[in-house]
């Protein structure tokens, strides 16, 4: 069950760019493992009343959010209400705590890692029996990186689903609990990485907007191995 937190939304500040308004805010007073549902409300009458929660939003909004500074909600204001001027609109960010992880569960989520030394190797179809005609050989250099010693378990993925409202896979494979999670999509996997990064105070690697996913390789959060790292 969520514990009674002292989380506070501070410094709500809008920034108009193009057809969207970017609403920045700070969410303070949170504990590691806390998860929140964040909603955006707007007022068109000087704060007398507010509309919302707004639906055409992306970024640090919705379920599975955690505390931090300079969090950002992108709102498609022009598309949703036909108005853009931030001088005419007041903004309110509301948070509702939905989940709190036990410290022992949080420790199990992060697990242990092994160091994989970087190096240079030939990547591609070495034997000429690949199915794709473009499987050419290329010399690739991979930097040193850390890889989880074990696969993500059902228990860990269940904690993620419980915090974000995401559905668990119907097929369990060899079992649940300590067994590896199966039957999840690539999108589920990157969402799990981002959630784990936020939960442990790291910067998420991925930016997810619908089915478009971009990666910030300089971020210090959790991510999936690249194709070259897998090889």
GROMACS .gro file of C-alpha atoms in nm, residues 108-196:
model
   89
  108UNK     CA    1   1.570  -0.686  -0.592
  109UNK     CA    2   1.459  -0.481  -0.893
  110UNK     CA    3   1.800  -0.331  -0.954
  111UNK     CA    4   1.975  -0.666  -0.900
  112UNK     CA    5   2.343  -0.723  -0.975
  113UNK     CA    6   2.542  -0.639  -1.286
  114UNK     CA    7   2.848  -0.776  -1.461
  115UNK     CA    8   3.106  -0.565  -1.640
  116UNK     CA    9   3.147  -0.639  -2.011
  117UNK     CA   10   3.478  -0.511  -2.142
  118UNK     CA   11   3.464  -0.316  -2.466
  119UNK     CA   12   3.649  -0.414  -2.781
  120UNK     CA   13   3.648  -0.436  -3.159
  121UNK     CA   14   3.494  -0.725  -3.354
  122UNK     CA   15   3.354  -0.815  -3.695
  123UNK     CA   16   2.975  -0.793  -3.691
  124UNK     CA   17   2.750  -0.957  -3.949
  125UNK     CA   18   2.696  -1.286  -4.128
  126UNK     CA   19   3.039  -1.451  -4.106
  127UNK     CA   20   2.927  -1.773  -4.276
  128UNK     CA   21   2.717  -1.635  -4.560
  129UNK     CA   22   2.402  -1.821  -4.459
  130UNK     CA   23   2.198  -1.522  -4.340
  131UNK     CA   24   1.842  -1.477  -4.459
  132UNK     CA   25   1.884  -1.110  -4.550
  133UNK     CA   26   2.090  -0.999  -4.847
  134UNK     CA   27   2.215  -0.691  -4.662
  135UNK     CA   28   2.386  -0.883  -4.381
  136UNK     CA   29   2.728  -0.750  -4.475
  137UNK     CA   30   3.033  -0.761  -4.250
  138UNK     CA   31   3.142  -0.453  -4.060
  139UNK     CA   32   3.408  -0.380  -3.800
  140UNK     CA   33   3.241  -0.250  -3.485
  141UNK     CA   34   3.392  -0.105  -3.167
  142UNK     CA   35   3.186  -0.134  -2.849
  143UNK     CA   36   3.266   0.057  -2.531
  144UNK     CA   37   3.273  -0.112  -2.192
  145UNK     CA   38   2.925  -0.147  -2.042
  146UNK     CA   39   2.740  -0.315  -1.756
  147UNK     CA   40   2.480  -0.586  -1.814
  148UNK     CA   41   2.227  -0.731  -1.570
  149UNK     CA   42   2.354  -1.063  -1.437
  150UNK     CA   43   2.004  -1.212  -1.456
  151UNK     CA   44   1.699  -1.170  -1.675
  152UNK     CA   45   1.413  -0.947  -1.556
  153UNK     CA   46   1.181  -1.162  -1.347
  154UNK     CA   47   0.804  -1.182  -1.331
  155UNK     CA   48   0.819  -1.036  -0.980
  156UNK     CA   49   1.012  -0.730  -1.101
  157UNK     CA   50   0.790  -0.674  -1.403
  158UNK     CA   51   0.480  -0.717  -1.183
  159UNK     CA   52   0.605  -0.432  -0.962
  160UNK     CA   53   0.634  -0.215  -1.273
  161UNK     CA   54   0.282  -0.308  -1.388
  162UNK     CA   55   0.141  -0.243  -1.042
  163UNK     CA   56   0.296   0.103  -1.034
  164UNK     CA   57   0.198   0.209  -1.386
  165UNK     CA   58  -0.129   0.025  -1.448
  166UNK     CA   59   0.020  -0.169  -1.737
  167UNK     CA   60  -0.125  -0.515  -1.802
  168UNK     CA   61   0.077  -0.828  -1.732
  169UNK     CA   62   0.119  -1.080  -2.016
  170UNK     CA   63  -0.144  -1.353  -2.019
  171UNK     CA   64   0.106  -1.628  -2.102
  172UNK     CA   65   0.344  -1.707  -1.816
  173UNK     CA   66   0.588  -1.943  -1.986
  174UNK     CA   67   0.767  -2.156  -1.726
  175UNK     CA   68   0.610  -1.975  -1.432
  176UNK     CA   69   0.594  -1.645  -1.245
  177UNK     CA   70   0.773  -1.508  -0.938
  178UNK     CA   71   1.150  -1.558  -0.984
  179UNK     CA   72   1.115  -1.688  -1.341
  180UNK     CA   73   1.206  -1.462  -1.637
  181UNK     CA   74   0.930  -1.243  -1.776
  182UNK     CA   75   0.813  -1.354  -2.123
  183UNK     CA   76   0.573  -1.237  -2.394
  184UNK     CA   77   0.639  -0.864  -2.355
  185UNK     CA   78   0.687  -0.625  -2.645
  186UNK     CA   79   0.989  -0.407  -2.712
  187UNK     CA   80   0.775  -0.107  -2.612
  188UNK     CA   81   0.696  -0.274  -2.279
  189UNK     CA   82   1.068  -0.332  -2.226
  190UNK     CA   83   1.174   0.030  -2.286
  191UNK     CA   84   0.885   0.153  -2.066
  192UNK     CA   85   1.011  -0.078  -1.790
  193UNK     CA   86   1.363   0.064  -1.831
  194UNK     CA   87   1.236   0.422  -1.802
  195UNK     CA   88   1.024   0.340  -1.497
  196UNK     CA   89   1.316   0.170  -1.323
   0.00000   0.00000   0.00000
